[in-house]
């Protein structure tokens, strides 16, 4: 008769899975960076590009900083909120002006 150890035989593999998750989290955390600083000229140039892209309805690529990572998105600008200093994009994203690092026209 075959004796099965049941769940006991799978316990070592469960610890490997949790170790992999921890290692993945540590690797992701290690890749985080500090926000790059922009000069006043760069900030002003970005603001001008935002206004130009909004009024001309040109698709743009926005490079922005969020939670330790530099990310990219491509969209049209739907609206600009000058009070809250936000850019509202057509792809349902809201970006604060100080998150934006660069803008390229497509």
mmCIF file of N, CA, C and O in Angstrom, residues 15-95:
data_model
loop_
_atom_site.group_PDB
_atom_site.id
_atom_site.type_symbol
_atom_site.label_atom_id
_atom_site.label_comp_id
_atom_site.label_asym_id
_atom_site.label_seq_id
_atom_site.Cartn_x
_atom_site.Cartn_y
_atom_site.Cartn_z
ATOM 1 N N UNK A 15 8.153 27.450 1.049
ATOM 2 C CA UNK A 15 9.147 28.402 1.544
ATOM 3 C C UNK A 15 9.959 28.975 0.395
ATOM 4 O O UNK A 15 10.344 30.129 0.424
ATOM 5 N N UNK A 16 10.209 28.194 -0.653
ATOM 6 C CA UNK A 16 10.924 28.716 -1.816
ATOM 7 C C UNK A 16 10.121 29.800 -2.519
ATOM 8 O O UNK A 16 10.668 30.798 -2.977
ATOM 9 N N UNK A 17 8.824 29.619 -2.605
ATOM 10 C CA UNK A 17 7.965 30.613 -3.258
ATOM 11 C C UNK A 17 7.998 31.923 -2.487
ATOM 12 O O UNK A 17 8.144 33.004 -3.072
ATOM 13 N N UNK A 18 7.891 31.867 -1.163
ATOM 14 C CA UNK A 18 7.911 33.108 -0.380
ATOM 15 C C UNK A 18 9.291 33.760 -0.436
ATOM 16 O O UNK A 18 9.383 34.987 -0.447
ATOM 17 N N UNK A 19 10.346 32.961 -0.496
ATOM 18 C CA UNK A 19 11.680 33.542 -0.635
ATOM 19 C C UNK A 19 11.813 34.258 -1.967
ATOM 20 O O UNK A 19 12.401 35.331 -2.044
ATOM 21 N N UNK A 20 11.270 33.698 -3.021
ATOM 22 C CA UNK A 20 11.321 34.334 -4.335
ATOM 23 C C UNK A 20 10.579 35.659 -4.311
ATOM 24 O O UNK A 20 11.050 36.653 -4.854
ATOM 25 N N UNK A 21 9.426 35.703 -3.652
ATOM 26 C CA UNK A 21 8.667 36.945 -3.557
ATOM 27 C C UNK A 21 9.458 38.012 -2.799
ATOM 28 O O UNK A 21 9.499 39.168 -3.211
ATOM 29 N N UNK A 22 10.098 37.612 -1.724
ATOM 30 C CA UNK A 22 10.896 38.557 -0.935
ATOM 31 C C UNK A 22 12.076 39.066 -1.748
ATOM 32 O O UNK A 22 12.380 40.260 -1.753
ATOM 33 N N UNK A 23 12.746 38.182 -2.469
ATOM 34 C CA UNK A 23 13.886 38.578 -3.300
ATOM 35 C C UNK A 23 13.429 39.524 -4.412
ATOM 36 O O UNK A 23 14.092 40.522 -4.698
ATOM 37 N N UNK A 24 12.271 39.244 -5.024
ATOM 38 C CA UNK A 24 11.738 40.127 -6.064
ATOM 39 C C UNK A 24 11.425 41.512 -5.505
ATOM 40 O O UNK A 24 11.718 42.532 -6.138
ATOM 41 N N UNK A 25 10.838 41.571 -4.314
ATOM 42 C CA UNK A 25 10.534 42.851 -3.678
ATOM 43 C C UNK A 25 11.814 43.627 -3.364
ATOM 44 O O UNK A 25 11.883 44.841 -3.562
ATOM 45 N N UNK A 26 12.831 42.934 -2.866
ATOM 46 C CA UNK A 26 14.104 43.591 -2.557
ATOM 47 C C UNK A 26 14.783 44.118 -3.819
ATOM 48 O O UNK A 26 15.348 45.216 -3.825
ATOM 49 N N UNK A 27 14.719 43.342 -4.895
ATOM 50 C CA UNK A 27 15.309 43.771 -6.165
ATOM 51 C C UNK A 27 14.585 44.997 -6.695
ATOM 52 O O UNK A 27 15.219 45.950 -7.160
ATOM 53 N N UNK A 28 13.274 44.991 -6.612
ATOM 54 C CA UNK A 28 12.480 46.139 -7.072
ATOM 55 C C UNK A 28 12.786 47.374 -6.231
ATOM 56 O O UNK A 28 12.926 48.481 -6.747
ATOM 57 N N UNK A 29 12.907 47.189 -4.926
ATOM 58 C CA UNK A 29 13.217 48.302 -4.027
ATOM 59 C C UNK A 29 14.614 48.865 -4.302
ATOM 60 O O UNK A 29 14.843 50.059 -4.213
ATOM 61 N N UNK A 30 15.529 47.995 -4.675
ATOM 62 C CA UNK A 30 16.900 48.418 -4.958
ATOM 63 C C UNK A 30 16.984 49.270 -6.226
ATOM 64 O O UNK A 30 17.879 50.098 -6.366
ATOM 65 N N UNK A 31 16.053 49.084 -7.148
ATOM 66 C CA UNK A 31 16.052 49.820 -8.410
ATOM 67 C C UNK A 31 15.467 51.224 -8.276
ATOM 68 O O UNK A 31 15.533 52.008 -9.212
ATOM 69 N N UNK A 32 14.879 51.539 -7.146
ATOM 70 C CA UNK A 32 14.307 52.867 -6.936
ATOM 71 C C UNK A 32 15.409 53.919 -6.933
ATOM 72 O O UNK A 32 16.522 53.675 -6.487
ATOM 73 N N UNK A 33 15.063 55.110 -7.432
ATOM 74 C CA UNK A 33 16.028 56.208 -7.482
ATOM 75 C C UNK A 33 15.411 57.457 -6.864
ATOM 76 O O UNK A 33 14.205 57.519 -6.637
ATOM 77 N N UNK A 34 16.250 58.444 -6.613
ATOM 78 C CA UNK A 34 15.760 59.733 -6.136
ATOM 79 C C UNK A 34 15.299 60.551 -7.331
ATOM 80 O O UNK A 34 15.790 60.375 -8.445
ATOM 81 N N UNK A 35 14.393 61.473 -7.074
ATOM 82 C CA UNK A 35 13.844 62.299 -8.136
ATOM 83 C C UNK A 35 14.932 63.228 -8.679
ATOM 84 O O UNK A 35 15.583 63.933 -7.925
ATOM 85 N N UNK A 36 15.101 63.233 -10.013
ATOM 86 C CA UNK A 36 16.074 64.160 -10.602
ATOM 87 C C UNK A 36 15.621 65.609 -10.418
ATOM 88 O O UNK A 36 14.423 65.903 -10.484
ATOM 89 N N UNK A 37 16.561 66.487 -10.192
ATOM 90 C CA UNK A 37 16.246 67.903 -10.027
ATOM 91 C C UNK A 37 16.289 68.600 -11.379
ATOM 92 O O UNK A 37 17.166 68.334 -12.199
ATOM 93 N N UNK A 38 15.331 69.491 -11.607
ATOM 94 C CA UNK A 38 15.269 70.257 -12.848
ATOM 95 C C UNK A 38 15.583 71.716 -12.561
ATOM 96 O O UNK A 38 15.174 72.259 -11.531
ATOM 97 N N UNK A 39 16.264 72.358 -13.494
ATOM 98 C CA UNK A 39 16.536 73.782 -13.345
ATOM 99 C C UNK A 39 15.263 74.564 -13.648
ATOM 100 O O UNK A 39 14.292 74.033 -14.191
ATOM 101 N N UNK A 40 15.271 75.841 -13.321
ATOM 102 C CA UNK A 40 14.108 76.693 -13.596
ATOM 103 C C UNK A 40 13.838 76.779 -15.087
ATOM 104 O O UNK A 40 12.679 76.804 -15.520
ATOM 105 N N UNK A 41 14.894 76.808 -15.894
ATOM 106 C CA UNK A 41 14.727 76.855 -17.347
ATOM 107 C C UNK A 41 14.043 75.593 -17.862
ATOM 108 O O UNK A 41 13.165 75.656 -18.714
ATOM 109 N N UNK A 42 14.450 74.446 -17.356
ATOM 110 C CA UNK A 42 13.842 73.177 -17.770
ATOM 111 C C UNK A 42 12.366 73.126 -17.360
ATOM 112 O O UNK A 42 11.519 72.691 -18.137
ATOM 113 N N UNK A 43 12.055 73.599 -16.147
ATOM 114 C CA UNK A 43 10.673 73.622 -15.687
ATOM 115 C C UNK A 43 9.820 74.545 -16.557
ATOM 116 O O UNK A 43 8.686 74.207 -16.901
ATOM 117 N N UNK A 44 10.367 75.685 -16.913
ATOM 118 C CA UNK A 44 9.638 76.631 -17.748
ATOM 119 C C UNK A 44 9.431 76.061 -19.157
ATOM 120 O O UNK A 44 8.358 76.200 -19.732
ATOM 121 N N UNK A 45 10.449 75.394 -19.698
ATOM 122 C CA UNK A 45 10.330 74.778 -21.017
ATOM 123 C C UNK A 45 9.256 73.690 -21.015
ATOM 124 O O UNK A 45 8.455 73.595 -21.958
ATOM 125 N N UNK A 46 9.196 72.895 -19.960
ATOM 126 C CA UNK A 46 8.171 71.862 -19.835
ATOM 127 C C UNK A 46 6.785 72.493 -19.774
ATOM 128 O O UNK A 46 5.850 72.038 -20.444
ATOM 129 N N UNK A 47 6.641 73.561 -18.992
ATOM 130 C CA UNK A 47 5.348 74.246 -18.886
ATOM 131 C C UNK A 47 4.906 74.791 -20.244
ATOM 132 O O UNK A 47 3.726 74.680 -20.617
ATOM 133 N N UNK A 48 5.837 75.350 -21.004
ATOM 134 C CA UNK A 48 5.511 75.878 -22.342
ATOM 135 C C UNK A 48 5.091 74.751 -23.284
ATOM 136 O O UNK A 48 4.145 74.893 -24.062
ATOM 137 N N UNK A 49 5.786 73.617 -23.212
ATOM 138 C CA UNK A 49 5.426 72.473 -24.060
ATOM 139 C C UNK A 49 4.045 71.925 -23.699
ATOM 140 O O UNK A 49 3.290 71.514 -24.576
ATOM 141 N N UNK A 50 3.721 71.916 -22.405
ATOM 142 C CA UNK A 50 2.410 71.444 -21.969
ATOM 143 C C UNK A 50 1.314 72.329 -22.552
ATOM 144 O O UNK A 50 0.323 71.841 -23.106
ATOM 145 N N UNK A 51 1.497 73.637 -22.452
ATOM 146 C CA UNK A 51 0.501 74.580 -22.969
ATOM 147 C C UNK A 51 0.378 74.457 -24.479
ATOM 148 O O UNK A 51 -0.731 74.414 -25.028
ATOM 149 N N UNK A 52 1.505 74.356 -25.158
ATOM 150 C CA UNK A 52 1.489 74.217 -26.615
ATOM 151 C C UNK A 52 0.787 72.928 -27.044
ATOM 152 O O UNK A 52 -0.043 72.931 -27.953
ATOM 153 N N UNK A 53 1.093 71.823 -26.381
ATOM 154 C CA UNK A 53 0.473 70.539 -26.722
ATOM 155 C C UNK A 53 -1.024 70.555 -26.438
ATOM 156 O O UNK A 53 -1.810 69.961 -27.183
ATOM 157 N N UNK A 54 -1.425 71.254 -25.388
ATOM 158 C CA UNK A 54 -2.847 71.338 -25.045
ATOM 159 C C UNK A 54 -3.631 72.118 -26.096
ATOM 160 O O UNK A 54 -4.668 71.658 -26.575
ATOM 161 N N UNK A 55 -3.133 73.288 -26.482
ATOM 162 C CA UNK A 55 -3.870 74.127 -27.427
ATOM 163 C C UNK A 55 -3.828 73.590 -28.855
ATOM 164 O O UNK A 55 -4.763 73.775 -29.613
ATOM 165 N N UNK A 56 -2.748 72.912 -29.220
ATOM 166 C CA UNK A 56 -2.646 72.367 -30.580
ATOM 167 C C UNK A 56 -3.159 70.928 -30.665
ATOM 168 O O UNK A 56 -3.208 70.368 -31.757
ATOM 169 N N UNK A 57 -3.516 70.331 -29.517
ATOM 170 C CA UNK A 57 -3.996 68.945 -29.443
ATOM 171 C C UNK A 57 -3.058 67.989 -30.175
ATOM 172 O O UNK A 57 -3.450 67.219 -31.041
ATOM 173 N N UNK A 58 -1.793 68.050 -29.789
ATOM 174 C CA UNK A 58 -0.741 67.201 -30.343
ATOM 175 C C UNK A 58 -0.481 66.067 -29.359
ATOM 176 O O UNK A 58 -0.444 66.269 -28.148
ATOM 177 N N UNK A 59 -0.288 64.861 -29.881
ATOM 178 C CA UNK A 59 0.045 63.730 -29.025
ATOM 179 C C UNK A 59 1.486 63.873 -28.550
ATOM 180 O O UNK A 59 2.378 64.221 -29.326
ATOM 181 N N UNK A 60 1.695 63.619 -27.273
ATOM 182 C CA UNK A 60 3.015 63.791 -26.683
ATOM 183 C C UNK A 60 3.414 62.544 -25.897
ATOM 184 O O UNK A 60 2.582 61.752 -25.488
ATOM 185 N N UNK A 61 4.720 62.429 -25.707
ATOM 186 C CA UNK A 61 5.274 61.407 -24.827
ATOM 187 C C UNK A 61 5.755 62.141 -23.580
ATOM 188 O O UNK A 61 6.570 63.055 -23.671
ATOM 189 N N UNK A 62 5.232 61.745 -22.437
ATOM 190 C CA UNK A 62 5.605 62.387 -21.182
ATOM 191 C C UNK A 62 6.467 61.419 -20.382
ATOM 192 O O UNK A 62 6.092 60.271 -20.158
ATOM 193 N N UNK A 63 7.614 61.909 -19.969
ATOM 194 C CA UNK A 63 8.502 61.149 -19.086
ATOM 195 C C UNK A 63 8.337 61.766 -17.702
ATOM 196 O O UNK A 63 8.541 62.968 -17.530
ATOM 197 N N UNK A 64 7.922 60.932 -16.731
ATOM 198 C CA UNK A 64 7.624 61.464 -15.408
ATOM 199 C C UNK A 64 8.170 60.554 -14.312
ATOM 200 O O UNK A 64 8.549 59.418 -14.553
ATOM 201 N N UNK A 65 8.234 61.103 -13.115
ATOM 202 C CA UNK A 65 8.771 60.410 -11.953
ATOM 203 C C UNK A 65 7.619 60.084 -11.010
ATOM 204 O O UNK A 65 6.808 60.947 -10.684
ATOM 205 N N UNK A 66 7.559 58.807 -10.585
ATOM 206 C CA UNK A 66 6.513 58.416 -9.646
ATOM 207 C C UNK A 66 7.026 57.298 -8.746
ATOM 208 O O UNK A 66 7.460 56.261 -9.228
ATOM 209 N N UNK A 67 6.989 57.537 -7.462
ATOM 210 C CA UNK A 67 7.311 56.537 -6.428
ATOM 211 C C UNK A 67 8.677 55.882 -6.630
ATOM 212 O O UNK A 67 8.829 54.679 -6.465
ATOM 213 N N UNK A 68 9.662 56.659 -7.014
ATOM 214 C CA UNK A 68 11.018 56.135 -7.134
ATOM 215 C C UNK A 68 11.383 55.601 -8.500
ATOM 216 O O UNK A 68 12.468 55.069 -8.682
ATOM 217 N N UNK A 69 10.497 55.716 -9.472
ATOM 218 C CA UNK A 69 10.760 55.189 -10.812
ATOM 219 C C UNK A 69 10.475 56.248 -11.873
ATOM 220 O O UNK A 69 9.604 57.093 -11.708
ATOM 221 N N UNK A 70 11.206 56.182 -12.969
ATOM 222 C CA UNK A 70 10.958 57.049 -14.113
ATOM 223 C C UNK A 70 10.113 56.262 -15.102
ATOM 224 O O UNK A 70 10.490 55.178 -15.532
ATOM 225 N N UNK A 71 8.948 56.826 -15.436
ATOM 226 C CA UNK A 71 7.983 56.150 -16.283
ATOM 227 C C UNK A 71 7.678 56.992 -17.514
ATOM 228 O O UNK A 71 7.954 58.188 -17.536
ATOM 229 N N UNK A 72 7.084 56.354 -18.538
ATOM 230 C CA UNK A 72 6.703 57.046 -19.775
ATOM 231 C C UNK A 72 5.242 56.770 -20.072
ATOM 232 O O UNK A 72 4.730 55.693 -19.764
ATOM 233 N N UNK A 73 4.597 57.732 -20.688
ATOM 234 C CA UNK A 73 3.251 57.540 -21.190
ATOM 235 C C UNK A 73 3.069 58.404 -22.434
ATOM 236 O O UNK A 73 3.749 59.417 -22.593
ATOM 237 N N UNK A 74 2.169 57.978 -23.296
ATOM 238 C CA UNK A 74 1.876 58.711 -24.516
ATOM 239 C C UNK A 74 0.380 59.023 -24.535
ATOM 240 O O UNK A 74 -0.433 58.120 -24.332
ATOM 241 N N UNK A 75 0.044 60.297 -24.763
ATOM 242 C CA UNK A 75 -1.363 60.674 -24.741
ATOM 243 C C UNK A 75 -1.528 62.102 -25.243
ATOM 244 O O UNK A 75 -0.556 62.819 -25.469
ATOM 245 N N UNK A 76 -2.792 62.484 -25.376
ATOM 246 C CA UNK A 76 -3.150 63.883 -25.604
ATOM 247 C C UNK A 76 -3.454 64.503 -24.248
ATOM 248 O O UNK A 76 -3.839 63.813 -23.309
ATOM 249 N N UNK A 77 -3.311 65.809 -24.154
ATOM 250 C CA UNK A 77 -3.651 66.500 -22.917
ATOM 251 C C UNK A 77 -5.124 66.879 -22.986
ATOM 252 O O UNK A 77 -5.555 67.579 -23.899
ATOM 253 N N UNK A 78 -5.879 66.407 -22.012
ATOM 254 C CA UNK A 78 -7.318 66.664 -21.972
ATOM 255 C C UNK A 78 -7.623 68.015 -21.330
ATOM 256 O O UNK A 78 -8.476 68.758 -21.799
ATOM 257 N N UNK A 79 -6.911 68.322 -20.249
ATOM 258 C CA UNK A 79 -7.150 69.562 -19.530
ATOM 259 C C UNK A 79 -5.932 69.902 -18.674
ATOM 260 O O UNK A 79 -5.139 69.022 -18.340
ATOM 261 N N UNK A 80 -5.837 71.166 -18.314
ATOM 262 C CA UNK A 80 -4.775 71.628 -17.412
ATOM 263 C C UNK A 80 -5.449 72.307 -16.233
ATOM 264 O O UNK A 80 -6.251 73.221 -16.413
ATOM 265 N N UNK A 81 -5.150 71.853 -15.030
ATOM 266 C CA UNK A 81 -5.685 72.450 -13.811
ATOM 267 C C UNK A 81 -4.595 73.327 -13.208
ATOM 268 O O UNK A 81 -3.648 72.838 -12.608
ATOM 269 N N UNK A 82 -4.740 74.645 -13.403
ATOM 270 C CA UNK A 82 -3.711 75.575 -12.942
ATOM 271 C C UNK A 82 -3.732 75.736 -11.422
ATOM 272 O O UNK A 82 -2.705 76.020 -10.817
ATOM 273 N N UNK A 83 -4.874 75.551 -10.799
ATOM 274 C CA UNK A 83 -4.980 75.705 -9.355
ATOM 275 C C UNK A 83 -4.255 74.571 -8.632
ATOM 276 O O UNK A 83 -3.446 74.803 -7.739
ATOM 277 N N UNK A 84 -4.552 73.332 -9.038
ATOM 278 C CA UNK A 84 -3.917 72.172 -8.408
ATOM 279 C C UNK A 84 -2.603 71.785 -9.082
ATOM 280 O O UNK A 84 -1.950 70.831 -8.651
ATOM 281 N N UNK A 85 -2.245 72.504 -10.137
ATOM 282 C CA UNK A 85 -1.015 72.264 -10.901
ATOM 283 C C UNK A 85 -0.959 70.824 -11.403
ATOM 284 O O UNK A 85 -0.005 70.098 -11.164
ATOM 285 N N UNK A 86 -2.038 70.421 -12.107
ATOM 286 C CA UNK A 86 -2.144 69.069 -12.643
ATOM 287 C C UNK A 86 -2.373 69.108 -14.144
ATOM 288 O O UNK A 86 -2.985 70.030 -14.665
ATOM 289 N N UNK A 87 -1.889 68.067 -14.801
ATOM 290 C CA UNK A 87 -2.150 67.846 -16.214
ATOM 291 C C UNK A 87 -3.030 66.602 -16.292
ATOM 292 O O UNK A 87 -2.657 65.548 -15.786
ATOM 293 N N UNK A 88 -4.188 66.736 -16.916
ATOM 294 C CA UNK A 88 -5.119 65.624 -17.050
ATOM 295 C C UNK A 88 -5.004 65.098 -18.471
ATOM 296 O O UNK A 88 -5.206 65.836 -19.431
ATOM 297 N N UNK A 89 -4.678 63.818 -18.599
ATOM 298 C CA UNK A 89 -4.440 63.211 -19.905
ATOM 299 C C UNK A 89 -5.664 62.431 -20.383
ATOM 300 O O UNK A 89 -6.513 62.042 -19.583
ATOM 301 N N UNK A 90 -5.719 62.173 -21.682
ATOM 302 C CA UNK A 90 -6.824 61.404 -22.253
ATOM 303 C C UNK A 90 -6.815 59.945 -21.815
ATOM 304 O O UNK A 90 -7.833 59.279 -21.888
ATOM 305 N N UNK A 91 -5.685 59.424 -21.396
ATOM 306 C CA UNK A 91 -5.614 58.021 -20.964
ATOM 307 C C UNK A 91 -5.933 57.866 -19.471
ATOM 308 O O UNK A 91 -5.482 56.930 -18.831
ATOM 309 N N UNK A 92 -6.706 58.791 -18.930
ATOM 310 C CA UNK A 92 -7.206 58.757 -17.544
ATOM 311 C C UNK A 92 -6.116 58.910 -16.488
ATOM 312 O O UNK A 92 -6.299 58.492 -15.352
ATOM 313 N N UNK A 93 -4.983 59.493 -16.841
ATOM 314 C CA UNK A 93 -3.926 59.749 -15.862
ATOM 315 C C UNK A 93 -3.934 61.224 -15.489
ATOM 316 O O UNK A 93 -4.214 62.087 -16.316
ATOM 317 N N UNK A 94 -3.604 61.492 -14.247
ATOM 318 C CA UNK A 94 -3.409 62.852 -13.766
ATOM 319 C C UNK A 94 -1.975 62.969 -13.281
ATOM 320 O O UNK A 94 -1.551 62.188 -12.434
ATOM 321 N N UNK A 95 -1.249 63.936 -13.813
ATOM 322 C CA UNK A 95 0.134 64.142 -13.406
ATOM 323 C C UNK A 95 0.285 65.540 -12.815
ATOM 324 O O UNK A 95 -0.224 66.511 -13.368
#
